[in-house]
C-alpha positions as protocol buffer text, in pm:
chain_id: "A"
residue {
  index: 1
  type: MET
  ca { x: 3362 y: 627 z: -773 }
}
residue {
  index: 2
  type: GLN
  ca { x: 3105 y: 626 z: -1034 }
}
residue {
  index: 3
  type: LYS
  ca { x: 2823 y: 864 z: -978 }
}
residue {
  index: 4
  type: GLN
  ca { x: 2469 y: 726 z: -897 }
}
residue {
  index: 5
  type: LYS
  ca { x: 2232 y: 748 z: -1161 }
}
residue {
  index: 6
  type: ASN
  ca { x: 1938 y: 992 z: -1080 }
}
residue {
  index: 7
  type: LEU
  ca { x: 1632 y: 762 z: -1147 }
}
residue {
  index: 8
  type: ARG
  ca { x: 1331 y: 915 z: -1285 }
}
residue {
  index: 9
  type: PHE
  ca { x: 982 y: 816 z: -1196 }
}
residue {
  index: 10
  type: ALA
  ca { x: 632 y: 888 z: -1306 }
}
residue {
  index: 11
  type: MET
  ca { x: 319 y: 919 z: -1069 }
}
residue {
  index: 12
  type: LEU
  ca { x: 15 y: 809 z: -1238 }
}
residue {
  index: 13
  type: GLY
  ca { x: -350 y: 821 z: -1137 }
}
residue {
  index: 14
  type: MET
  ca { x: -533 y: 997 z: -869 }
}
residue {
  index: 15
  type: THR
  ca { x: -865 y: 873 z: -731 }
}
residue {
  index: 16
  type: ALA
  ca { x: -1123 y: 1036 z: -501 }
}
residue {
  index: 17
  type: GLY
  ca { x: -1008 y: 1024 z: -132 }
}
residue {
  index: 18
  type: ASN
  ca { x: -631 y: 931 z: -218 }
}
residue {
  index: 19
  type: GLY
  ca { x: -375 y: 1205 z: -200 }
}
residue {
  index: 20
  type: HIS
  ca { x: -71 y: 993 z: -275 }
}
residue {
  index: 21
  type: PRO
  ca { x: 32 y: 1166 z: -585 }
}
residue {
  index: 22
  type: TYR
  ca { x: 75 y: 1479 z: -338 }
}
residue {
  index: 23
  type: SER
  ca { x: 247 y: 1312 z: -71 }
}
residue {
  index: 24
  type: TRP
  ca { x: 461 y: 1037 z: -220 }
}
residue {
  index: 25
  type: SER
  ca { x: 597 y: 1286 z: -487 }
}
residue {
  index: 26
  type: ALA
  ca { x: 666 y: 1544 z: -210 }
}
residue {
  index: 27
  type: ILE
  ca { x: 859 y: 1281 z: -10 }
}
residue {
  index: 28
  type: ILE
  ca { x: 1066 y: 1205 z: -311 }
}
residue {
  index: 29
  type: ASN
  ca { x: 1106 y: 1533 z: -456 }
}
residue {
  index: 30
  type: SER
  ca { x: 1052 y: 1785 z: -148 }
}
residue {
  index: 31
  type: TYR
  ca { x: 770 y: 2043 z: -197 }
}
residue {
  index: 32
  type: ASP
  ca { x: 660 y: 2405 z: -235 }
}
residue {
  index: 33
  type: LYS
  ca { x: 531 y: 2504 z: 106 }
}
residue {
  index: 34
  type: ALA
  ca { x: 299 y: 2754 z: -25 }
}
residue {
  index: 35
  type: ALA
  ca { x: 152 y: 2546 z: -311 }
}
residue {
  index: 36
  type: MET
  ca { x: 123 y: 2241 z: -73 }
}
residue {
  index: 37
  type: ALA
  ca { x: -90 y: 2448 z: 157 }
}
residue {
  index: 38
  type: GLY
  ca { x: -360 y: 2419 z: -89 }
}
residue {
  index: 39
  type: CYS
  ca { x: -359 y: 2034 z: -106 }
}
residue {
  index: 40
  type: PRO
  ca { x: -712 y: 1909 z: -50 }
}
residue {
  index: 41
  type: TYR
  ca { x: -565 y: 1653 z: 192 }
}
residue {
  index: 42
  type: ALA
  ca { x: -503 y: 1858 z: 485 }
}
residue {
  index: 43
  type: GLY
  ca { x: -322 y: 1574 z: 669 }
}
residue {
  index: 44
  type: ILE
  ca { x: -43 y: 1574 z: 395 }
}
residue {
  index: 45
  type: PRO
  ca { x: 107 y: 1927 z: 464 }
}
residue {
  index: 46
  type: GLY
  ca { x: 51 y: 1879 z: 824 }
}
residue {
  index: 47
  type: TYR
  ca { x: 280 y: 1563 z: 829 }
}
residue {
  index: 48
  type: LEU
  ca { x: 515 y: 1710 z: 575 }
}
residue {
  index: 49
  type: ASN
  ca { x: 546 y: 2034 z: 780 }
}
residue {
  index: 50
  type: ALA
  ca { x: 633 y: 1856 z: 1080 }
}
residue {
  index: 51
  type: GLN
  ca { x: 955 y: 1715 z: 936 }
}
residue {
  index: 52
  type: PRO
  ca { x: 1255 y: 1921 z: 892 }
}
residue {
  index: 53
  type: PHE
  ca { x: 1221 y: 2070 z: 561 }
}
residue {
  index: 54
  type: GLU
  ca { x: 1578 y: 2016 z: 458 }
}
residue {
  index: 55
  type: ALA
  ca { x: 1536 y: 1639 z: 505 }
}
residue {
  index: 56
  type: ILE
  ca { x: 1250 y: 1588 z: 270 }
}
residue {
  index: 57
  type: ARG
  ca { x: 1395 y: 1440 z: -46 }
}
residue {
  index: 58
  type: VAL
  ca { x: 1511 y: 1107 z: -148 }
}
residue {
  index: 59
  type: PRO
  ca { x: 1870 y: 1140 z: -288 }
}
residue {
  index: 60
  type: GLY
  ca { x: 1913 y: 984 z: -645 }
}
residue {
  index: 61
  type: ALA
  ca { x: 1544 y: 978 z: -722 }
}
residue {
  index: 62
  type: GLN
  ca { x: 1286 y: 1215 z: -857 }
}
residue {
  index: 63
  type: VAL
  ca { x: 939 y: 1203 z: -974 }
}
residue {
  index: 64
  type: THR
  ca { x: 977 y: 1387 z: -1303 }
}
residue {
  index: 65
  type: HIS
  ca { x: 638 y: 1314 z: -1484 }
}
residue {
  index: 66
  type: ILE
  ca { x: 262 y: 1343 z: -1351 }
}
residue {
  index: 67
  type: TRP
  ca { x: -86 y: 1220 z: -1489 }
}
residue {
  index: 68
  type: THR
  ca { x: -404 y: 1225 z: -1308 }
}
residue {
  index: 69
  type: ASP
  ca { x: -733 y: 1096 z: -1396 }
}
residue {
  index: 70
  type: ASP
  ca { x: -882 y: 1475 z: -1376 }
}
residue {
  index: 71
  type: PRO
  ca { x: -656 y: 1668 z: -1592 }
}
residue {
  index: 72
  type: LYS
  ca { x: -711 y: 1971 z: -1368 }
}
residue {
  index: 73
  type: ASP
  ca { x: -551 y: 1803 z: -1072 }
}
residue {
  index: 74
  type: ALA
  ca { x: -199 y: 1740 z: -1237 }
}
residue {
  index: 75
  type: PRO
  ca { x: -85 y: 2107 z: -1257 }
}
residue {
  index: 76
  type: LEU
  ca { x: -185 y: 2145 z: -888 }
}
residue {
  index: 77
  type: VAL
  ca { x: 12 y: 1840 z: -785 }
}
residue {
  index: 78
  type: ALA
  ca { x: 307 y: 1940 z: -998 }
}
residue {
  index: 79
  type: ARG
  ca { x: 349 y: 2261 z: -833 }
}
residue {
  index: 80
  type: ALA
  ca { x: 312 y: 2138 z: -503 }
}
residue {
  index: 81
  type: SER
  ca { x: 535 y: 1850 z: -539 }
}
residue {
  index: 82
  type: LEU
  ca { x: 794 y: 2010 z: -770 }
}
residue {
  index: 83
  type: ILE
  ca { x: 726 y: 1760 z: -1070 }
}
residue {
  index: 84
  type: PRO
  ca { x: 858 y: 1921 z: -1393 }
}
residue {
  index: 85
  type: HIS
  ca { x: 633 y: 1735 z: -1662 }
}
residue {
  index: 86
  type: VAL
  ca { x: 251 y: 1690 z: -1685 }
}
residue {
  index: 87
  type: VAL
  ca { x: 151 y: 1452 z: -1957 }
}
residue {
  index: 88
  type: ALA
  ca { x: -172 y: 1419 z: -2124 }
}
residue {
  index: 89
  type: ARG
  ca { x: -174 y: 1043 z: -2135 }
}
residue {
  index: 90
  type: ALA
  ca { x: -29 y: 797 z: -1878 }
}
residue {
  index: 91
  type: GLU
  ca { x: 133 y: 610 z: -2159 }
}
residue {
  index: 92
  type: ASP
  ca { x: 335 y: 920 z: -2270 }
}
residue {
  index: 93
  type: VAL
  ca { x: 596 y: 860 z: -1985 }
}
residue {
  index: 94
  type: ILE
  ca { x: 711 y: 531 z: -2164 }
}
residue {
  index: 95
  type: GLY
  ca { x: 1073 y: 601 z: -2285 }
}
residue {
  index: 96
  type: GLU
  ca { x: 1087 y: 912 z: -2039 }
}
residue {
  index: 97
  type: VAL
  ca { x: 1110 y: 731 z: -1698 }
}
residue {
  index: 98
  type: ASP
  ca { x: 1288 y: 426 z: -1527 }
}
residue {
  index: 99
  type: ALA
  ca { x: 980 y: 306 z: -1344 }
}
residue {
  index: 100
  type: VAL
  ca { x: 625 y: 430 z: -1259 }
}
residue {
  index: 101
  type: PHE
  ca { x: 379 y: 455 z: -958 }
}
residue {
  index: 102
  type: VAL
  ca { x: 25 y: 327 z: -1012 }
}
residue {
  index: 103
  type: ALA
  ca { x: -89 y: 562 z: -755 }
}
residue {
  index: 104
  type: SER
  ca { x: -464 y: 511 z: -766 }
}
residue {
  index: 105
  type: GLY
  ca { x: -614 y: 327 z: -457 }
}
residue {
  index: 106
  type: ASP
  ca { x: -877 y: 128 z: -641 }
}
residue {
  index: 107
  type: GLY
  ca { x: -780 y: -239 z: -664 }
}
residue {
  index: 108
  type: PHE
  ca { x: -1051 y: -328 z: -923 }
}
residue {
  index: 109
  type: ASP
  ca { x: -879 y: -132 z: -1205 }
}
residue {
  index: 110
  type: HIS
  ca { x: -505 y: -167 z: -1121 }
}
residue {
  index: 111
  type: VAL
  ca { x: -448 y: -429 z: -1403 }
}
residue {
  index: 112
  type: LEU
  ca { x: -578 y: -192 z: -1664 }
}
residue {
  index: 113
  type: ARG
  ca { x: -369 y: 97 z: -1537 }
}
residue {
  index: 114
  type: ALA
  ca { x: -34 y: -110 z: -1492 }
}
residue {
  index: 115
  type: ARG
  ca { x: -66 y: -297 z: -1822 }
}
residue {
  index: 116
  type: PRO
  ca { x: 110 y: -49 z: -2060 }
}
residue {
  index: 117
  type: PHE
  ca { x: 398 y: -13 z: -1827 }
}
residue {
  index: 118
  type: VAL
  ca { x: 438 y: -409 z: -1759 }
}
residue {
  index: 119
  type: GLU
  ca { x: 432 y: -472 z: -2125 }
}
residue {
  index: 120
  type: ALA
  ca { x: 703 y: -190 z: -2174 }
}
residue {
  index: 121
  type: GLY
  ca { x: 921 y: -351 z: -1934 }
}
residue {
  index: 122
  type: LEU
  ca { x: 914 y: -81 z: -1675 }
}
residue {
  index: 123
  type: PRO
  ca { x: 915 y: -170 z: -1302 }
}
residue {
  index: 124
  type: VAL
  ca { x: 589 y: -81 z: -1136 }
}
residue {
  index: 125
  type: PHE
  ca { x: 477 y: 4 z: -802 }
}
residue {
  index: 126
  type: VAL
  ca { x: 86 y: -56 z: -741 }
}
residue {
  index: 127
  type: ASP
  ca { x: -80 y: 101 z: -485 }
}
residue {
  index: 128
  type: LYS
  ca { x: -270 y: -106 z: -222 }
}
residue {
  index: 129
  type: PRO
  ca { x: -467 y: -307 z: -282 }
}
residue {
  index: 130
  type: MET
  ca { x: -298 y: -448 z: -566 }
}
residue {
  index: 131
  type: ALA
  ca { x: -623 y: -646 z: -679 }
}
residue {
  index: 132
  type: LEU
  ca { x: -956 y: -740 z: -575 }
}
residue {
  index: 133
  type: THR
  ca { x: -1051 y: -1018 z: -815 }
}
residue {
  index: 134
  type: ILE
  ca { x: -928 y: -1357 z: -880 }
}
residue {
  index: 135
  type: GLY
  ca { x: -877 y: -1297 z: -1246 }
}
residue {
  index: 136
  type: ASP
  ca { x: -652 y: -970 z: -1182 }
}
residue {
  index: 137
  type: LEU
  ca { x: -462 y: -1130 z: -896 }
}
residue {
  index: 138
  type: GLN
  ca { x: -387 y: -1422 z: -1171 }
}
residue {
  index: 139
  type: THR
  ca { x: -283 y: -1155 z: -1414 }
}
residue {
  index: 140
  type: PHE
  ca { x: -38 y: -997 z: -1165 }
}
residue {
  index: 141
  type: ALA
  ca { x: 90 y: -1362 z: -1076 }
}
residue {
  index: 142
  type: ASP
  ca { x: 131 y: -1432 z: -1462 }
}
residue {
  index: 143
  type: TRP
  ca { x: 325 y: -1115 z: -1514 }
}
residue {
  index: 144
  type: LYS
  ca { x: 561 y: -1197 z: -1222 }
}
residue {
  index: 145
  type: LYS
  ca { x: 630 y: -1544 z: -1364 }
}
residue {
  index: 146
  type: LYS
  ca { x: 738 y: -1399 z: -1697 }
}
residue {
  index: 147
  type: GLY
  ca { x: 983 y: -1165 z: -1512 }
}
residue {
  index: 148
  type: ALA
  ca { x: 771 y: -844 z: -1464 }
}
residue {
  index: 149
  type: ARG
  ca { x: 925 y: -618 z: -1181 }
}
residue {
  index: 150
  type: ILE
  ca { x: 604 y: -537 z: -966 }
}
residue {
  index: 151
  type: LEU
  ca { x: 576 y: -450 z: -620 }
}
residue {
  index: 152
  type: SER
  ca { x: 272 y: -353 z: -403 }
}
residue {
  index: 153
  type: SER
  ca { x: 213 y: -292 z: -47 }
}
residue {
  index: 154
  type: SER
  ca { x: 37 y: -82 z: 222 }
}
residue {
  index: 155
  type: GLY
  ca { x: 246 y: 183 z: 390 }
}
residue {
  index: 156
  type: MET
  ca { x: 169 y: 21 z: 704 }
}
residue {
  index: 157
  type: ARG
  ca { x: 404 y: -259 z: 628 }
}
residue {
  index: 158
  type: TYR
  ca { x: 669 y: -19 z: 712 }
}
residue {
  index: 159
  type: ALA
  ca { x: 525 y: 157 z: 1014 }
}
residue {
  index: 160
  type: PRO
  ca { x: 785 y: 242 z: 1255 }
}
residue {
  index: 161
  type: ALA
  ca { x: 593 y: 157 z: 1555 }
}
residue {
  index: 162
  type: LEU
  ca { x: 615 y: -232 z: 1433 }
}
residue {
  index: 163
  type: ASP
  ca { x: 1000 y: -206 z: 1477 }
}
residue {
  index: 164
  type: SER
  ca { x: 1024 y: -296 z: 1837 }
}
residue {
  index: 165
  type: LEU
  ca { x: 726 y: -563 z: 1807 }
}
residue {
  index: 166
  type: LEU
  ca { x: 901 y: -725 z: 1513 }
}
residue {
  index: 167
  type: ALA
  ca { x: 1241 y: -718 z: 1737 }
}
residue {
  index: 168
  type: ASP
  ca { x: 1134 y: -870 z: 2033 }
}
residue {
  index: 169
  type: ARG
  ca { x: 776 y: -927 z: 2191 }
}
residue {
  index: 170
  type: SER
  ca { x: 880 y: -1191 z: 2436 }
}
residue {
  index: 171
  type: GLY
  ca { x: 725 y: -1012 z: 2725 }
}
residue {
  index: 172
  type: LEU
  ca { x: 373 y: -1102 z: 2577 }
}
residue {
  index: 173
  type: GLY
  ca { x: 425 y: -1454 z: 2644 }
}
residue {
  index: 174
  type: GLU
  ca { x: 243 y: -1672 z: 2387 }
}
residue {
  index: 175
  type: LEU
  ca { x: 51 y: -1440 z: 2153 }
}
residue {
  index: 176
  type: ARG
  ca { x: -321 y: -1508 z: 2142 }
}
residue {
  index: 177
  type: TRP
  ca { x: -501 y: -1212 z: 1987 }
}
residue {
  index: 178
  type: ILE
  ca { x: -433 y: -901 z: 1781 }
}
residue {
  index: 179
  type: SER
  ca { x: -659 y: -616 z: 1718 }
}
residue {
  index: 180
  type: SER
  ca { x: -594 y: -375 z: 1422 }
}
residue {
  index: 181
  type: LEU
  ca { x: -811 y: -52 z: 1375 }
}
residue {
  index: 182
  type: MET
  ca { x: -885 y: 86 z: 1032 }
}
residue {
  index: 183
  type: ALA
  ca { x: -1108 y: 368 z: 885 }
}
residue {
  index: 184
  type: LYS
  ca { x: -1298 y: 407 z: 557 }
}
residue {
  index: 185
  type: ASP
  ca { x: -1394 y: 75 z: 400 }
}
residue {
  index: 186
  type: TRP
  ca { x: -1261 y: -290 z: 394 }
}
residue {
  index: 187
  type: GLU
  ca { x: -1184 y: -319 z: 13 }
}
residue {
  index: 188
  type: ASN
  ca { x: -950 y: -37 z: 3 }
}
residue {
  index: 189
  type: TYR
  ca { x: -832 y: 36 z: 357 }
}
residue {
  index: 190
  type: GLY
  ca { x: -874 y: -306 z: 522 }
}
residue {
  index: 191
  type: VAL
  ca { x: -538 y: -390 z: 383 }
}
residue {
  index: 192
  type: HIS
  ca { x: -377 y: -101 z: 604 }
}
residue {
  index: 193
  type: GLY
  ca { x: -487 y: -264 z: 919 }
}
residue {
  index: 194
  type: PHE
  ca { x: -407 y: -618 z: 786 }
}
residue {
  index: 195
  type: GLU
  ca { x: -70 y: -575 z: 634 }
}
residue {
  index: 196
  type: SER
  ca { x: 73 y: -454 z: 963 }
}
residue {
  index: 197
  type: VAL
  ca { x: -75 y: -776 z: 1121 }
}
residue {
  index: 198
  type: PHE
  ca { x: 77 y: -984 z: 860 }
}
residue {
  index: 199
  type: ARG
  ca { x: 425 y: -847 z: 919 }
}
residue {
  index: 200
  type: LEU
  ca { x: 377 y: -935 z: 1295 }
}
residue {
  index: 201
  type: LEU
  ca { x: 265 y: -1326 z: 1224 }
}
residue {
  index: 202
  type: GLY
  ca { x: 385 y: -1400 z: 866 }
}
residue {
  index: 203
  type: PRO
  ca { x: 215 y: -1605 z: 601 }
}
residue {
  index: 204
  type: GLY
  ca { x: -31 y: -1883 z: 712 }
}
residue {
  index: 205
  type: PHE
  ca { x: -380 y: -1712 z: 727 }
}
residue {
  index: 206
  type: VAL
  ca { x: -656 y: -1960 z: 726 }
}
residue {
  index: 207
  type: SER
  ca { x: -1003 y: -1802 z: 715 }
}
residue {
  index: 208
  type: VAL
  ca { x: -1189 y: -1461 z: 740 }
}
residue {
  index: 209
  type: ARG
  ca { x: -1551 y: -1383 z: 864 }
}
residue {
  index: 210
  type: LEU
  ca { x: -1663 y: -1010 z: 782 }
}
residue {
  index: 211
  type: GLU
  ca { x: -1951 y: -879 z: 966 }
}
residue {
  index: 212
  type: SER
  ca { x: -2117 y: -589 z: 816 }
}
residue {
  index: 213
  type: ARG
  ca { x: -2322 y: -311 z: 960 }
}
residue {
  index: 214
  type: PRO
  ca { x: -2377 y: 67 z: 817 }
}
residue {
  index: 215
  type: LYS
  ca { x: -2043 y: 265 z: 889 }
}
residue {
  index: 216
  type: PHE
  ca { x: -1869 y: -49 z: 1065 }
}
residue {
  index: 217
  type: GLU
  ca { x: -1733 y: -362 z: 960 }
}
residue {
  index: 218
  type: THR
  ca { x: -1536 y: -616 z: 1169 }
}
residue {
  index: 219
  type: ALA
  ca { x: -1320 y: -896 z: 1017 }
}
residue {
  index: 220
  type: HIS
  ca { x: -1235 y: -1190 z: 1239 }
}
residue {
  index: 221
  type: ILE
  ca { x: -942 y: -1365 z: 1091 }
}
residue {
  index: 222
  type: LEU
  ca { x: -777 y: -1691 z: 1184 }
}
residue {
  index: 223
  type: HIS
  ca { x: -397 y: -1777 z: 1170 }
}
residue {
  index: 224
  type: ARG
  ca { x: -247 y: -2124 z: 1154 }
}
residue {
  index: 225
  type: SER
  ca { x: -54 y: -2018 z: 1471 }
}
residue {
  index: 226
  type: GLY
  ca { x: -384 y: -2010 z: 1646 }
}
residue {
  index: 227
  type: VAL
  ca { x: -355 y: -1640 z: 1687 }
}
residue {
  index: 228
  type: GLN
  ca { x: -693 y: -1474 z: 1643 }
}
residue {
  index: 229
  type: ILE
  ca { x: -728 y: -1138 z: 1473 }
}
residue {
  index: 230
  type: ASN
  ca { x: -1017 y: -871 z: 1491 }
}
residue {
  index: 231
  type: LEU
  ca { x: -989 y: -606 z: 1245 }
}
residue {
  index: 232
  type: PRO
  ca { x: -1272 y: -338 z: 1289 }
}
residue {
  index: 233
  type: VAL
  ca { x: -1300 y: -110 z: 986 }
}
residue {
  index: 234
  type: ILE
  ca { x: -1484 y: 207 z: 1087 }
}
residue {
  index: 235
  type: SER
  ca { x: -1605 y: 422 z: 798 }
}
residue {
  index: 236
  type: ASP
  ca { x: -1566 y: 753 z: 1004 }
}
residue {
  index: 237
  type: GLY
  ca { x: -1299 y: 633 z: 1249 }
}
residue {
  index: 238
  type: LEU
  ca { x: -996 y: 843 z: 1139 }
}
residue {
  index: 239
  type: ALA
  ca { x: -939 y: 916 z: 1514 }
}
residue {
  index: 240
  type: THR
  ca { x: -847 y: 550 z: 1583 }
}
residue {
  index: 241
  type: PHE
  ca { x: -677 y: 466 z: 1266 }
}
residue {
  index: 242
  type: GLY
  ca { x: -385 y: 253 z: 1303 }
}
residue {
  index: 243
  type: THR
  ca { x: -422 y: 132 z: 1662 }
}
residue {
  index: 244
  type: VAL
  ca { x: -275 y: -215 z: 1700 }
}
residue {
  index: 245
  type: HIS
  ca { x: -333 y: -411 z: 2027 }
}
residue {
  index: 246
  type: LEU
  ca { x: -158 y: -750 z: 2105 }
}
residue {
  index: 247
  type: ALA
  ca { x: -238 y: -965 z: 2383 }
}
residue {
  index: 248
  type: GLY
  ca { x: -69 y: -1284 z: 2507 }
}
residue {
  index: 249
  type: THR
  ca { x: -25 y: -1515 z: 2804 }
}
residue {
  index: 250
  type: ALA
  ca { x: 189 y: -1277 z: 3007 }
}
residue {
  index: 251
  type: GLY
  ca { x: 113 y: -928 z: 2880 }
}
residue {
  index: 252
  type: GLN
  ca { x: -40 y: -694 z: 2635 }
}
residue {
  index: 253
  type: VAL
  ca { x: 71 y: -399 z: 2458 }
}
residue {
  index: 254
  type: THR
  ca { x: -90 y: -121 z: 2232 }
}
residue {
  index: 255
  type: VAL
  ca { x: 97 y: 76 z: 1969 }
}
residue {
  index: 256
  type: GLN
  ca { x: -38 y: 347 z: 1717 }
}
residue {
  index: 257
  type: LEU
  ca { x: 79 y: 347 z: 1358 }
}
residue {
  index: 258
  type: SER
  ca { x: 72 y: 723 z: 1344 }
}
residue {
  index: 259
  type: ASP
  ca { x: 422 y: 817 z: 1173 }
}
residue {
  index: 260
  type: THR
  ca { x: 265 y: 826 z: 840 }
}
residue {
  index: 261
  type: TYR
  ca { x: 550 y: 1021 z: 684 }
}
residue {
  index: 262
  type: THR
  ca { x: 817 y: 751 z: 791 }
}
residue {
  index: 263
  type: ALA
  ca { x: 604 y: 464 z: 680 }
}
residue {
  index: 264
  type: PHE
  ca { x: 561 y: 609 z: 341 }
}
residue {
  index: 265
  type: ARG
  ca { x: 918 y: 725 z: 310 }
}
residue {
  index: 266
  type: ARG
  ca { x: 1036 y: 364 z: 382 }
}
residue {
  index: 267
  type: GLN
  ca { x: 796 y: 219 z: 133 }
}
residue {
  index: 268
  type: LEU
  ca { x: 910 y: 459 z: -140 }
}
residue {
  index: 269
  type: VAL
  ca { x: 1275 y: 388 z: -73 }
}
residue {
  index: 270
  type: SER
  ca { x: 1218 y: 12 z: -69 }
}
residue {
  index: 271
  type: PHE
  ca { x: 1075 y: 58 z: -426 }
}
residue {
  index: 272
  type: ILE
  ca { x: 1345 y: 317 z: -533 }
}
residue {
  index: 273
  type: ASP
  ca { x: 1621 y: 63 z: -411 }
}
residue {
  index: 274
  type: PHE
  ca { x: 1443 y: -219 z: -593 }
}
residue {
  index: 275
  type: VAL
  ca { x: 1459 y: -51 z: -916 }
}
residue {
  index: 276
  type: ARG
  ca { x: 1812 y: 80 z: -873 }
}
residue {
  index: 277
  type: ALA
  ca { x: 1936 y: -283 z: -770 }
}
residue {
  index: 278
  type: GLY
  ca { x: 1765 y: -468 z: -1021 }
}
residue {
  index: 279
  type: GLY
  ca { x: 1750 y: -774 z: -804 }
}
residue {
  index: 280
  type: ALA
  ca { x: 1531 y: -971 z: -587 }
}
residue {
  index: 281
  type: ASP
  ca { x: 1198 y: -837 z: -436 }
}
residue {
  index: 282
  type: PRO
  ca { x: 1225 y: -686 z: -105 }
}
residue {
  index: 283
  type: TYR
  ca { x: 977 y: -928 z: 20 }
}
residue {
  index: 284
  type: PRO
  ca { x: 816 y: -1246 z: -150 }
}
residue {
  index: 285
  type: PHE
  ca { x: 548 y: -1170 z: -383 }
}
residue {
  index: 286
  type: ALA
  ca { x: 360 y: -1471 z: -253 }
}
residue {
  index: 287
  type: GLU
  ca { x: 305 y: -1248 z: 58 }
}
residue {
  index: 288
  type: THR
  ca { x: 127 y: -990 z: -148 }
}
residue {
  index: 289
  type: LEU
  ca { x: -68 y: -1261 z: -306 }
}
residue {
  index: 290
  type: GLU
  ca { x: -182 y: -1390 z: 29 }
}
residue {
  index: 291
  type: ILE
  ca { x: -257 y: -1067 z: 184 }
}
residue {
  index: 292
  type: MET
  ca { x: -499 y: -989 z: -126 }
}
residue {
  index: 293
  type: ALA
  ca { x: -669 y: -1317 z: -95 }
}
residue {
  index: 294
  type: VAL
  ca { x: -727 y: -1232 z: 272 }
}
residue {
  index: 295
  type: ILE
  ca { x: -897 y: -906 z: 157 }
}
residue {
  index: 296
  type: MET
  ca { x: -1107 y: -1088 z: -104 }
}
residue {
  index: 297
  type: ALA
  ca { x: -1195 y: -1350 z: 126 }
}
residue {
  index: 298
  type: GLY
  ca { x: -1352 y: -1094 z: 335 }
}
residue {
  index: 299
  type: VAL
  ca { x: -1528 y: -943 z: 35 }
}
residue {
  index: 300
  type: ARG
  ca { x: -1677 y: -1286 z: -34 }
}
residue {
  index: 301
  type: SER
  ca { x: -1776 y: -1345 z: 327 }
}
residue {
  index: 302
  type: ARG
  ca { x: -2000 y: -1017 z: 341 }
}
residue {
  index: 303
  type: ALA
  ca { x: -2161 y: -1089 z: 7 }
}
residue {
  index: 304
  type: GLU
  ca { x: -2257 y: -1434 z: 147 }
}
residue {
  index: 305
  type: GLY
  ca { x: -2396 y: -1291 z: 480 }
}
residue {
  index: 306
  type: GLY
  ca { x: -2112 y: -1328 z: 679 }
}
residue {
  index: 307
  type: ARG
  ca { x: -1991 y: -1694 z: 598 }
}
residue {
  index: 308
  type: ARG
  ca { x: -1652 y: -1772 z: 727 }
}
residue {
  index: 309
  type: VAL
  ca { x: -1428 y: -1810 z: 400 }
}
residue {
  index: 310
  type: GLU
  ca { x: -1129 y: -2010 z: 384 }
}
residue {
  index: 311
  type: VAL
  ca { x: -830 y: -1823 z: 229 }
}
residue {
  index: 312
  type: ALA
  ca { x: -770 y: -2129 z: 25 }
}
residue {
  index: 313
  type: GLU
  ca { x: -1076 y: -2054 z: -172 }
}
residue {
  index: 314
  type: ILE
  ca { x: -896 y: -1762 z: -323 }
}
residue {
  index: 315
  type: LEU
  ca { x: -546 y: -1871 z: -336 }
}
residue {
  index: 316
  type: ASP
  ca { x: -610 y: -2219 z: -472 }
}
residue {
  index: 317
  type: LYS
  ca { x: -744 y: -2060 z: -775 }
}
residue {
  index: 318
  type: VAL
  ca { x: -432 y: -1855 z: -829 }
}
residue {
  index: 319
  type: SER
  ca { x: -148 y: -2021 z: -1025 }
}
residue {
  index: 320
  type: ILE
  ca { x: 192 y: -1923 z: -917 }
}
């Protein structure tokens, strides 16, 4: 039997409030417990240390290169997450790795960050949200049409608490309403709450109305099935992050998307398998476009005083 190639990945970019270079790299490589204790995002060593240490590693893959926006961060991430090479420029990884993670959580600059690697023919994973303007969304769509290998998702797409609901929710009767609570802000974190809803309902989101108050926003979203969704985003609401409630004609259920480690590991393995197989996307790219269109519709709704925005206002301007 031919030995499986050990895939090399670069972890690129780290923006304020987003510790993915620490966590994603550690999940793939394993980690140094003493160095990880100094991670500025306390939740990361918390959920890593809750796992059996010997199980933390993705066989056949390694994050070999790291670049961060602030050069002082990269050696700290490298020590904590066992990354052997720190590079001075993100582009320096071209020719050294098999694929890259664009790990910055800012949807307004992902085209700029991804472009050198797409043009070099490397598979690229783009952190959520992939894009927050129609022009950038069109750029990603154009790249995909030309054969670029791009994936983007929220880790909540893979939350294990969704498994039972995806397998069987017949006890709810006809589904009428879903609430999915999220923290921080709509642009960059609303996608966490929404992508889990997308998994449950599938494509066909019709419109978004975003009501905004200081530290609190609520999106009211309609799906073609008739199900209505409320997605509250509480800026300081980490205590309720990931609470999903479904109500139907025969019952209701509440689940907590709290297993961050497993969700991220599934997300990372999905991309690693995608790179290794070289075949079809694990989920249709059209789903990612629709998810981004819903987030962008919310941004437009807020800017226009809470007007209900049709998702088609965004999607109809993107040629796929």
